[in-house]
Amino acid sequence: MSQDLDAKLSSIFERCIGQVRTIAALDPTKPVQDWDQYTCTSANEFAMDAEMAWIGAHPEHGAGATYRSIMDGVPLERESVLGDSPTRYITYGLTSFGRVLQCVEAMRADRFDPHVRGGITDARE
């Protein structure tokens, strides 16, 4: 892996961890509002950063396929967080950021392939 890609992925990883800590510190008994709502629903922006870093180093992979592989299985729309329950935002945030972190780790381990279902290849392959 190139040093440039590694540096970009490391930065994305650290920023994602910061967001996960912020989400984990939310009180599920209190409403999630304004900035907290944005925080819980902003993993797609981190996925786009990872996508751009990846296709910058691997231009043969298409942008759309790479993004879809990263966010595979995670509701992409903020509207998927329905109702007034703070736990819905918290769950969505942790799930979506967890997926981005999983893919960044796979990219760093050379186990990411946007053409494979789920985007992550088996380590034994």
CSV table of N, CA, C and O in Angstrom, one decimal:
chain,number,residue,atom,x,y,z
A,1,MET,N,0.8,-1.2,0.0
A,1,MET,CA,0.0,0.0,0.0
A,1,MET,C,0.9,1.2,0.0
A,1,MET,O,1.9,1.3,0.7
A,2,SER,N,0.5,2.2,-0.7
A,2,SER,CA,1.3,3.5,-0.8
A,2,SER,C,1.2,4.2,0.5
A,2,SER,O,0.2,4.1,1.3
A,3,GLN,N,2.2,5.0,0.8
A,3,GLN,CA,2.2,5.7,2.0
A,3,GLN,C,1.1,6.8,2.0
A,3,GLN,O,0.5,7.1,3.1
A,4,ASP,N,0.8,7.3,0.9
A,4,ASP,CA,-0.2,8.3,0.8
A,4,ASP,C,-1.6,7.7,1.1
A,4,ASP,O,-2.4,8.3,1.9
A,5,LEU,N,-1.9,6.6,0.6
A,5,LEU,CA,-3.2,5.9,0.9
A,5,LEU,C,-3.2,5.5,2.4
A,5,LEU,O,-4.2,5.7,3.0
A,6,ASP,N,-2.1,5.0,2.9
A,6,ASP,CA,-2.1,4.6,4.3
A,6,ASP,C,-2.4,5.8,5.2
A,6,ASP,O,-3.1,5.8,6.1
A,7,ALA,N,-1.7,7.0,4.9
A,7,ALA,CA,-1.9,8.2,5.6
A,7,ALA,C,-3.4,8.6,5.6
A,7,ALA,O,-4.0,9.0,6.6
A,8,LYS,N,-4.0,8.6,4.4
A,8,LYS,CA,-5.4,9.0,4.3
A,8,LYS,C,-6.3,8.1,5.0
A,8,LYS,O,-7.2,8.6,5.7
A,9,LEU,N,-6.1,6.8,4.9
A,9,LEU,CA,-6.9,5.8,5.6
A,9,LEU,C,-6.7,5.9,7.1
A,9,LEU,O,-7.7,5.8,7.9
A,10,SER,N,-5.5,6.2,7.6
A,10,SER,CA,-5.3,6.4,9.0
A,10,SER,C,-6.0,7.6,9.5
A,10,SER,O,-6.6,7.5,10.6
A,11,SER,N,-6.0,8.6,8.8
A,11,SER,CA,-6.7,9.8,9.2
A,11,SER,C,-8.2,9.6,9.3
A,11,SER,O,-8.9,10.0,10.2
A,12,ILE,N,-8.8,8.9,8.3
A,12,ILE,CA,-10.2,8.6,8.2
A,12,ILE,C,-10.6,7.7,9.4
A,12,ILE,O,-11.6,7.9,10.1
A,13,PHE,N,-9.7,6.7,9.7
A,13,PHE,CA,-10.0,5.8,10.8
A,13,PHE,C,-10.0,6.6,12.1
A,13,PHE,O,-10.9,6.4,12.9
A,14,GLU,N,-9.0,7.4,12.4
A,14,GLU,CA,-9.0,8.2,13.6
A,14,GLU,C,-10.2,9.1,13.8
A,14,GLU,O,-10.8,9.2,14.8
A,15,ARG,N,-10.6,9.8,12.7
A,15,ARG,CA,-11.7,10.6,12.7
A,15,ARG,C,-13.0,9.8,13.0
A,15,ARG,O,-13.9,10.3,13.7
A,16,CYS,N,-13.1,8.7,12.4
A,16,CYS,CA,-14.3,7.8,12.6
A,16,CYS,C,-14.3,7.4,14.1
A,16,CYS,O,-15.4,7.4,14.7
A,17,ILE,N,-13.2,7.0,14.6
A,17,ILE,CA,-13.2,6.6,16.0
A,17,ILE,C,-13.7,7.7,16.9
A,17,ILE,O,-14.4,7.5,17.9
A,18,GLY,N,-13.3,8.9,16.6
A,18,GLY,CA,-13.7,10.1,17.4
A,18,GLY,C,-15.2,10.2,17.3
A,18,GLY,O,-15.9,10.5,18.3
A,19,GLN,N,-15.8,10.0,16.1
A,19,GLN,CA,-17.3,10.1,16.0
A,19,GLN,C,-18.0,9.0,16.8
A,19,GLN,O,-19.0,9.2,17.4
A,20,VAL,N,-17.4,7.8,16.7
A,20,VAL,CA,-18.0,6.7,17.5
A,20,VAL,C,-18.0,7.0,19.0
A,20,VAL,O,-19.0,6.7,19.7
A,21,ARG,N,-16.9,7.6,19.5
A,21,ARG,CA,-16.8,7.9,20.9
A,21,ARG,C,-17.9,9.0,21.2
A,21,ARG,O,-18.5,8.9,22.3
A,22,THR,N,-18.1,9.9,20.3
A,22,THR,CA,-19.1,11.0,20.5
A,22,THR,C,-20.5,10.3,20.6
A,22,THR,O,-21.3,10.6,21.5
A,23,ILE,N,-20.8,9.4,19.7
A,23,ILE,CA,-22.1,8.8,19.6
A,23,ILE,C,-22.3,7.9,20.9
A,23,ILE,O,-23.3,7.9,21.5
A,24,ALA,N,-21.2,7.2,21.2
A,24,ALA,CA,-21.3,6.3,22.4
A,24,ALA,C,-21.6,7.1,23.7
A,24,ALA,O,-22.1,6.5,24.7
A,25,ALA,N,-21.1,8.3,23.7
A,25,ALA,CA,-21.3,9.1,24.9
A,25,ALA,C,-22.7,9.8,25.0
A,25,ALA,O,-23.0,10.3,26.1
A,26,LEU,N,-23.5,9.6,24.0
A,26,LEU,CA,-24.9,10.2,24.0
A,26,LEU,C,-25.7,9.5,25.1
A,26,LEU,O,-25.6,8.3,25.2
A,27,ASP,N,-26.6,10.2,25.7
A,27,ASP,CA,-27.5,9.6,26.7
A,27,ASP,C,-28.7,9.2,26.0
A,27,ASP,O,-29.5,10.0,25.4
A,28,PRO,N,-29.0,7.9,25.9
A,28,PRO,CA,-30.1,7.3,25.2
A,28,PRO,C,-31.5,7.7,25.8
A,28,PRO,O,-32.5,7.5,25.2
A,29,THR,N,-31.5,8.3,27.0
A,29,THR,CA,-32.7,8.8,27.6
A,29,THR,C,-33.1,10.2,27.2
A,29,THR,O,-34.1,10.7,27.6
A,30,LYS,N,-32.2,10.9,26.5
A,30,LYS,CA,-32.4,12.3,26.1
A,30,LYS,C,-32.5,12.4,24.6
A,30,LYS,O,-31.9,11.6,23.9
A,31,PRO,N,-33.3,13.4,24.1
A,31,PRO,CA,-33.4,13.5,22.7
A,31,PRO,C,-32.1,13.8,22.0
A,31,PRO,O,-31.2,14.4,22.5
A,32,VAL,N,-32.0,13.2,20.8
A,32,VAL,CA,-30.8,13.4,20.0
A,32,VAL,C,-31.2,14.6,19.0
A,32,VAL,O,-32.1,14.4,18.2
A,33,GLN,N,-30.5,15.7,19.1
A,33,GLN,CA,-30.9,16.9,18.4
A,33,GLN,C,-29.7,17.5,17.7
A,33,GLN,O,-28.6,17.4,18.1
A,34,ASP,N,-30.1,18.3,16.6
A,34,ASP,CA,-29.1,19.2,15.9
A,34,ASP,C,-27.8,18.5,15.6
A,34,ASP,O,-27.8,17.6,14.8
A,35,TRP,N,-26.7,18.9,16.2
A,35,TRP,CA,-25.4,18.4,16.0
A,35,TRP,C,-25.3,16.9,16.2
A,35,TRP,O,-24.7,16.2,15.4
A,36,ASP,N,-26.0,16.4,17.3
A,36,ASP,CA,-25.9,15.0,17.6
A,36,ASP,C,-26.6,14.2,16.5
A,36,ASP,O,-26.1,13.1,16.1
A,37,GLN,N,-27.7,14.7,15.9
A,37,GLN,CA,-28.3,14.0,14.8
A,37,GLN,C,-27.4,14.0,13.6
A,37,GLN,O,-27.3,12.9,13.0
A,38,TYR,N,-26.7,15.1,13.3
A,38,TYR,CA,-25.8,15.1,12.2
A,38,TYR,C,-24.6,14.1,12.5
A,38,TYR,O,-24.3,13.3,11.6
A,39,THR,N,-24.1,14.1,13.7
A,39,THR,CA,-23.0,13.1,14.0
A,39,THR,C,-23.5,11.7,13.8
A,39,THR,O,-22.7,10.9,13.2
A,40,CYS,N,-24.7,11.4,14.2
A,40,CYS,CA,-25.1,10.0,14.1
A,40,CYS,C,-25.4,9.6,12.6
A,40,CYS,O,-25.4,8.4,12.3
A,41,THR,N,-25.6,10.6,11.8
A,41,THR,CA,-26.0,10.3,10.4
A,41,THR,C,-24.9,10.7,9.4
A,41,THR,O,-25.1,10.7,8.2
A,42,SER,N,-23.7,11.0,9.8
A,42,SER,CA,-22.6,11.5,8.9
A,42,SER,C,-21.6,10.5,8.4
A,42,SER,O,-20.7,10.8,7.8
A,43,ALA,N,-21.8,9.2,8.7
A,43,ALA,CA,-20.9,8.2,8.3
A,43,ALA,C,-20.7,8.1,6.8
A,43,ALA,O,-19.7,7.8,6.3
A,44,ASN,N,-21.8,8.5,6.1
A,44,ASN,CA,-21.7,8.5,4.6
A,44,ASN,C,-20.7,9.4,4.1
A,44,ASN,O,-20.0,9.2,3.1
A,45,GLU,N,-20.4,10.5,4.8
A,45,GLU,CA,-19.4,11.5,4.4
A,45,GLU,C,-18.0,10.8,4.6
A,45,GLU,O,-17.1,11.0,3.8
A,46,PHE,N,-17.8,10.0,5.7
A,46,PHE,CA,-16.6,9.3,5.9
A,46,PHE,C,-16.4,8.2,4.9
A,46,PHE,O,-15.3,8.0,4.4
A,47,ALA,N,-17.5,7.6,4.5
A,47,ALA,CA,-17.5,6.6,3.4
A,47,ALA,C,-17.0,7.2,2.1
A,47,ALA,O,-16.2,6.6,1.4
A,48,MET,N,-17.5,8.4,1.8
A,48,MET,CA,-17.1,9.1,0.6
A,48,MET,C,-15.6,9.4,0.7
A,48,MET,O,-14.9,9.3,-0.4
A,49,ASP,N,-15.1,9.8,1.8
A,49,ASP,CA,-13.6,10.1,2.0
A,49,ASP,C,-12.8,8.8,1.7
A,49,ASP,O,-11.8,8.9,1.0
A,50,ALA,N,-13.3,7.7,2.3
A,50,ALA,CA,-12.6,6.4,2.1
A,50,ALA,C,-12.6,6.0,0.6
A,50,ALA,O,-11.6,5.5,0.1
A,51,GLU,N,-13.8,6.2,0.0
A,51,GLU,CA,-14.0,5.9,-1.4
A,51,GLU,C,-13.0,6.7,-2.3
A,51,GLU,O,-12.3,6.2,-3.1
A,52,MET,N,-12.9,8.0,-2.0
A,52,MET,CA,-11.9,8.9,-2.8
A,52,MET,C,-10.5,8.5,-2.6
A,52,MET,O,-9.7,8.4,-3.5
A,53,ALA,N,-10.1,8.1,-1.3
A,53,ALA,CA,-8.8,7.7,-1.0
A,53,ALA,C,-8.5,6.4,-1.8
A,53,ALA,O,-7.4,6.2,-2.4
A,54,TRP,N,-9.4,5.5,-1.8
A,54,TRP,CA,-9.3,4.2,-2.4
A,54,TRP,C,-9.1,4.3,-3.9
A,54,TRP,O,-8.2,3.8,-4.5
A,55,ILE,N,-10.1,5.0,-4.6
A,55,ILE,CA,-10.0,5.1,-6.0
A,55,ILE,C,-8.8,6.0,-6.5
A,55,ILE,O,-8.4,5.9,-7.6
A,56,GLY,N,-8.3,6.9,-5.6
A,56,GLY,CA,-7.1,7.6,-5.9
A,56,GLY,C,-5.9,6.7,-6.1
A,56,GLY,O,-5.1,7.0,-7.0
A,57,ALA,N,-5.9,5.7,-5.3
A,57,ALA,CA,-4.8,4.7,-5.4
A,57,ALA,C,-5.1,3.5,-6.3
A,57,ALA,O,-4.3,2.8,-6.8
A,58,HIS,N,-6.4,3.3,-6.6
A,58,HIS,CA,-6.9,2.2,-7.4
A,58,HIS,C,-7.9,2.8,-8.4
A,58,HIS,O,-9.1,2.5,-8.4
A,59,PRO,N,-7.4,3.6,-9.4
A,59,PRO,CA,-8.4,4.2,-10.4
A,59,PRO,C,-9.2,3.2,-11.2
A,59,PRO,O,-10.2,3.6,-11.8
A,60,GLU,N,-8.8,2.0,-11.2
A,60,GLU,CA,-9.5,1.0,-12.0
A,60,GLU,C,-10.8,0.6,-11.3
A,60,GLU,O,-11.7,0.0,-12.0
A,61,HIS,N,-11.0,1.0,-10.1
A,61,HIS,CA,-12.3,0.7,-9.4
A,61,HIS,C,-13.2,1.9,-9.5
A,61,HIS,O,-12.8,3.1,-9.2
A,62,GLY,N,-14.4,1.7,-9.8
A,62,GLY,CA,-15.3,2.8,-10.0
A,62,GLY,C,-15.8,3.4,-8.7
A,62,GLY,O,-15.9,2.7,-7.7
A,63,ALA,N,-16.1,4.7,-8.7
A,63,ALA,CA,-16.5,5.4,-7.5
A,63,ALA,C,-17.8,4.9,-6.9
A,63,ALA,O,-17.9,4.6,-5.8
A,64,GLY,N,-18.8,4.7,-7.8
A,64,GLY,CA,-20.1,4.2,-7.3
A,64,GLY,C,-20.0,2.8,-6.6
A,64,GLY,O,-20.5,2.6,-5.6
A,65,ALA,N,-19.3,1.9,-7.3
A,65,ALA,CA,-19.2,0.6,-6.8
A,65,ALA,C,-18.4,0.6,-5.4
A,65,ALA,O,-18.7,-0.2,-4.5
A,66,THR,N,-17.4,1.4,-5.3
A,66,THR,CA,-16.6,1.5,-4.1
A,66,THR,C,-17.4,2.0,-2.9
A,66,THR,O,-17.5,1.4,-1.9
A,67,TYR,N,-18.2,3.1,-3.2
A,67,TYR,CA,-19.0,3.6,-2.1
A,67,TYR,C,-20.1,2.6,-1.7
A,67,TYR,O,-20.3,2.4,-0.5
A,68,ARG,N,-20.7,2.0,-2.7
A,68,ARG,CA,-21.8,1.0,-2.3
A,68,ARG,C,-21.2,-0.2,-1.5
A,68,ARG,O,-21.8,-0.7,-0.6
A,69,SER,N,-19.9,-0.6,-1.8
A,69,SER,CA,-19.3,-1.7,-1.1
A,69,SER,C,-19.0,-1.3,0.3
A,69,SER,O,-19.2,-2.1,1.3
A,70,ILE,N,-18.6,0.0,0.5
A,70,ILE,CA,-18.3,0.4,1.9
A,70,ILE,C,-19.6,0.5,2.7
A,70,ILE,O,-19.7,0.0,3.9
A,71,MET,N,-20.7,1.0,2.2
A,71,MET,CA,-21.9,1.2,2.9
A,71,MET,C,-22.9,0.0,2.8
A,71,MET,O,-24.1,0.1,3.2
A,72,ASP,N,-22.4,-1.1,2.2
A,72,ASP,CA,-23.3,-2.3,2.0
A,72,ASP,C,-23.9,-2.7,3.4
A,72,ASP,O,-23.3,-2.9,4.4
A,73,GLY,N,-25.2,-2.8,3.3
A,73,GLY,CA,-26.0,-3.3,4.5
A,73,GLY,C,-26.3,-2.2,5.5
A,73,GLY,O,-27.0,-2.5,6.5
A,74,VAL,N,-25.9,-1.0,5.3
A,74,VAL,CA,-26.3,0.1,6.2
A,74,VAL,C,-27.3,1.0,5.5
A,74,VAL,O,-27.1,1.4,4.3
A,75,PRO,N,-28.4,1.3,6.2
A,75,PRO,CA,-29.3,2.2,5.6
A,75,PRO,C,-28.6,3.5,5.2
A,75,PRO,O,-28.0,4.2,6.1
A,76,LEU,N,-28.8,4.0,4.0
A,76,LEU,CA,-28.0,5.1,3.5
A,76,LEU,C,-28.7,6.4,3.8
A,76,LEU,O,-28.1,7.5,3.9
A,77,GLU,N,-30.0,6.4,4.0
A,77,GLU,CA,-30.7,7.7,4.2
A,77,GLU,C,-30.9,8.0,5.7
A,77,GLU,O,-31.2,7.1,6.5
A,78,ARG,N,-30.8,9.3,6.0
A,78,ARG,CA,-31.1,9.7,7.3
A,78,ARG,C,-32.6,9.4,7.7
A,78,ARG,O,-32.9,9.2,8.9
A,79,GLU,N,-33.4,9.3,6.7
A,79,GLU,CA,-34.8,9.0,6.9
A,79,GLU,C,-35.0,7.6,7.5
A,79,GLU,O,-36.1,7.3,8.0
A,80,SER,N,-34.0,6.8,7.4
A,80,SER,CA,-34.1,5.5,8.0
A,80,SER,C,-34.1,5.5,9.5
A,80,SER,O,-34.4,4.5,10.1
A,81,VAL,N,-33.7,6.7,10.0
A,81,VAL,CA,-33.8,6.9,11.5
A,81,VAL,C,-35.2,7.5,11.7
A,81,VAL,O,-35.4,8.7,11.6
A,82,LEU,N,-36.1,6.7,12.1
A,82,LEU,CA,-37.5,7.1,12.3
A,82,LEU,C,-37.9,7.3,13.7
A,82,LEU,O,-37.3,6.7,14.6
A,83,GLY,N,-38.9,8.1,13.9
A,83,GLY,CA,-39.4,8.3,15.3
A,83,GLY,C,-38.6,9.2,16.2
A,83,GLY,O,-37.6,9.8,15.7
A,84,ASP,N,-39.0,9.3,17.4
A,84,ASP,CA,-38.3,10.2,18.4
A,84,ASP,C,-37.3,9.4,19.2
A,84,ASP,O,-36.7,10.1,20.1
A,85,SER,N,-37.1,8.2,19.1
A,85,SER,CA,-36.3,7.4,20.0
A,85,SER,C,-34.8,7.7,19.7
A,85,SER,O,-34.3,7.6,18.6
A,86,PRO,N,-34.1,8.2,20.8
A,86,PRO,CA,-32.7,8.5,20.6
A,86,PRO,C,-31.9,7.2,20.3
A,86,PRO,O,-30.9,7.3,19.6
A,87,THR,N,-32.3,6.1,20.7
A,87,THR,CA,-31.6,4.9,20.5
A,87,THR,C,-31.5,4.6,19.0
A,87,THR,O,-30.6,3.9,18.5
A,88,ARG,N,-32.5,5.0,18.2
A,88,ARG,CA,-32.5,4.8,16.8
A,88,ARG,C,-31.3,5.6,16.1
A,88,ARG,O,-30.6,5.0,15.3
A,89,TYR,N,-31.1,6.8,16.6
A,89,TYR,CA,-30.0,7.6,16.0
A,89,TYR,C,-28.7,6.9,16.5
A,89,TYR,O,-27.7,6.8,15.7
A,90,ILE,N,-28.6,6.6,17.7
A,90,ILE,CA,-27.4,6.0,18.3
A,90,ILE,C,-27.0,4.7,17.6
A,90,ILE,O,-25.9,4.4,17.1
A,91,THR,N,-28.1,3.8,17.4
A,91,THR,CA,-27.9,2.5,16.7
A,91,THR,C,-27.4,2.8,15.3
A,91,THR,O,-26.5,2.1,14.8
A,92,TYR,N,-28.1,3.7,14.6
A,92,TYR,CA,-27.7,4.0,13.2
A,92,TYR,C,-26.3,4.5,13.1
A,92,TYR,O,-25.5,4.0,12.3
A,93,GLY,N,-25.9,5.4,14.0
A,93,GLY,CA,-24.6,5.9,14.0
A,93,GLY,C,-23.5,4.9,14.2
A,93,GLY,O,-22.5,4.8,13.5
A,94,LEU,N,-23.7,4.1,15.2
A,94,LEU,CA,-22.7,3.1,15.5
A,94,LEU,C,-22.6,2.0,14.4
A,94,LEU,O,-21.5,1.6,14.1
A,95,THR,N,-23.8,1.6,13.9
A,95,THR,CA,-23.8,0.6,12.8
A,95,THR,C,-23.0,1.2,11.5
A,95,THR,O,-22.2,0.5,11.0
A,96,SER,N,-23.4,2.4,11.1
A,96,SER,CA,-22.8,2.9,9.9
A,96,SER,C,-21.3,3.3,10.1
A,96,SER,O,-20.5,3.0,9.2
A,97,PHE,N,-20.9,3.8,11.2
A,97,PHE,CA,-19.5,4.1,11.4
A,97,PHE,C,-18.7,2.8,11.6
A,97,PHE,O,-17.6,2.7,11.1
A,98,GLY,N,-19.4,1.8,12.2
A,98,GLY,CA,-18.7,0.5,12.3
A,98,GLY,C,-18.4,-0.1,10.9
A,98,GLY,O,-17.3,-0.7,10.7
A,99,ARG,N,-19.3,0.1,10.0
A,99,ARG,CA,-19.1,-0.4,8.7
A,99,ARG,C,-18.0,0.3,8.0
A,99,ARG,O,-17.1,-0.3,7.3
A,100,VAL,N,-17.9,1.6,8.1
A,100,VAL,CA,-16.8,2.4,7.5
A,100,VAL,C,-15.5,1.9,8.1
A,100,VAL,O,-14.5,1.7,7.4
A,101,LEU,N,-15.4,1.8,9.4
A,101,LEU,CA,-14.2,1.3,10.1
A,101,LEU,C,-13.8,0.0,9.6
A,101,LEU,O,-12.6,-0.3,9.3
A,102,GLN,N,-14.7,-0.9,9.4
A,102,GLN,CA,-14.5,-2.3,9.0
A,102,GLN,C,-13.8,-2.2,7.6
A,102,GLN,O,-12.8,-2.9,7.3
A,103,CYS,N,-14.4,-1.4,6.7
A,103,CYS,CA,-13.8,-1.3,5.3
A,103,CYS,C,-12.5,-0.6,5.3
A,103,CYS,O,-11.6,-1.0,4.5
A,104,VAL,N,-12.3,0.4,6.1
A,104,VAL,CA,-10.9,1.0,6.2
A,104,VAL,C,-9.9,0.0,6.6
A,104,VAL,O,-8.8,-0.1,6.1
A,105,GLU,N,-10.2,-0.8,7.6
A,105,GLU,CA,-9.3,-1.8,8.1
A,105,GLU,C,-9.0,-2.8,7.0
A,105,GLU,O,-7.9,-3.2,6.8
A,106,ALA,N,-10.0,-3.2,6.2
A,106,ALA,CA,-9.8,-4.1,5.1
A,106,ALA,C,-9.0,-3.5,4.0
A,106,ALA,O,-8.1,-4.2,3.4
A,107,MET,N,-9.2,-2.2,3.7
A,107,MET,CA,-8.3,-1.5,2.7
A,107,MET,C,-6.9,-1.5,3.2
A,107,MET,O,-6.0,-1.8,2.4
A,108,ARG,N,-6.6,-1.3,4.4
A,108,ARG,CA,-5.3,-1.2,4.9
A,108,ARG,C,-4.6,-2.6,4.9
A,108,ARG,O,-3.4,-2.7,4.8
A,109,ALA,N,-5.4,-3.7,5.0
A,109,ALA,CA,-4.9,-5.0,5.0
A,109,ALA,C,-4.9,-5.6,3.6
A,109,ALA,O,-4.7,-6.8,3.5
A,110,ASP,N,-5.2,-4.8,2.6
A,110,ASP,CA,-5.4,-5.3,1.2
A,110,ASP,C,-6.4,-6.4,1.1
A,110,ASP,O,-6.2,-7.4,0.4
A,111,ARG,N,-7.5,-6.3,1.8
A,111,ARG,CA,-8.6,-7.2,1.7
A,111,ARG,C,-9.9,-6.6,1.3
A,111,ARG,O,-11.0,-7.1,1.5
A,112,PHE,N,-9.8,-5.4,0.6
A,112,PHE,CA,-11.0,-4.7,0.1
A,112,PHE,C,-11.0,-4.8,-1.4
A,112,PHE,O,-10.0,-4.6,-2.1
A,113,ASP,N,-12.2,-5.2,-1.9
A,113,ASP,CA,-12.4,-5.3,-3.3
A,113,ASP,C,-13.9,-4.9,-3.6
A,113,ASP,O,-14.8,-5.6,-3.2
A,114,PRO,N,-14.1,-3.8,-4.2
A,114,PRO,CA,-15.5,-3.3,-4.4
A,114,PRO,C,-16.3,-4.2,-5.3
A,114,PRO,O,-17.5,-4.0,-5.4
A,115,HIS,N,-15.6,-5.1,-6.0
A,115,HIS,CA,-16.3,-6.0,-6.9
A,115,HIS,C,-16.8,-7.3,-6.2
A,115,HIS,O,-17.4,-8.1,-6.9
A,116,VAL,N,-16.5,-7.5,-5.0
A,116,VAL,CA,-16.8,-8.6,-4.2
A,116,VAL,C,-18.0,-8.2,-3.3
A,116,VAL,O,-18.1,-7.2,-2.8
A,117,ARG,N,-19.0,-9.1,-3.2
A,117,ARG,CA,-20.2,-8.8,-2.4
A,117,ARG,C,-19.7,-8.5,-1.0
A,117,ARG,O,-19.0,-9.2,-0.3
A,118,GLY,N,-20.1,-7.3,-0.5
A,118,GLY,CA,-19.7,-6.9,0.8
A,118,GLY,C,-18.4,-6.1,0.9
A,118,GLY,O,-18.1,-5.5,1.8
A,119,GLY,N,-17.7,-6.2,-0.2
A,119,GLY,CA,-16.4,-5.4,-0.4
A,119,GLY,C,-15.2,-6.0,0.3
A,119,GLY,O,-14.1,-5.5,0.1
A,120,ILE,N,-15.4,-6.9,1.2
A,120,ILE,CA,-14.2,-7.4,2.0
A,120,ILE,C,-14.0,-8.9,1.6
A,120,ILE,O,-14.9,-9.7,1.6
A,121,THR,N,-12.7,-9.2,1.2
A,121,THR,CA,-12.4,-10.5,0.8
A,121,THR,C,-11.9,-11.3,2.0
A,121,THR,O,-11.5,-10.8,3.0
A,122,ASP,N,-12.0,-12.6,1.9
A,122,ASP,CA,-11.5,-13.5,2.9
A,122,ASP,C,-10.0,-13.4,3.0
A,122,ASP,O,-9.3,-13.5,2.0
A,123,ALA,N,-9.5,-13.4,4.2
A,123,ALA,CA,-8.1,-13.3,4.5
A,123,ALA,C,-7.3,-14.5,3.9
A,123,ALA,O,-6.1,-14.4,3.6
A,124,ARG,N,-8.0,-15.6,3.8
A,124,ARG,CA,-7.3,-16.8,3.3
A,124,ARG,C,-7.2,-16.9,1.8
A,124,ARG,O,-6.6,-17.7,1.2
A,125,GLU,N,-7.9,-15.9,1.1
A,125,GLU,CA,-7.8,-16.0,-0.4
A,125,GLU,C,-6.5,-15.5,-0.9
A,125,GLU,O,-5.8,-14.7,-0.4
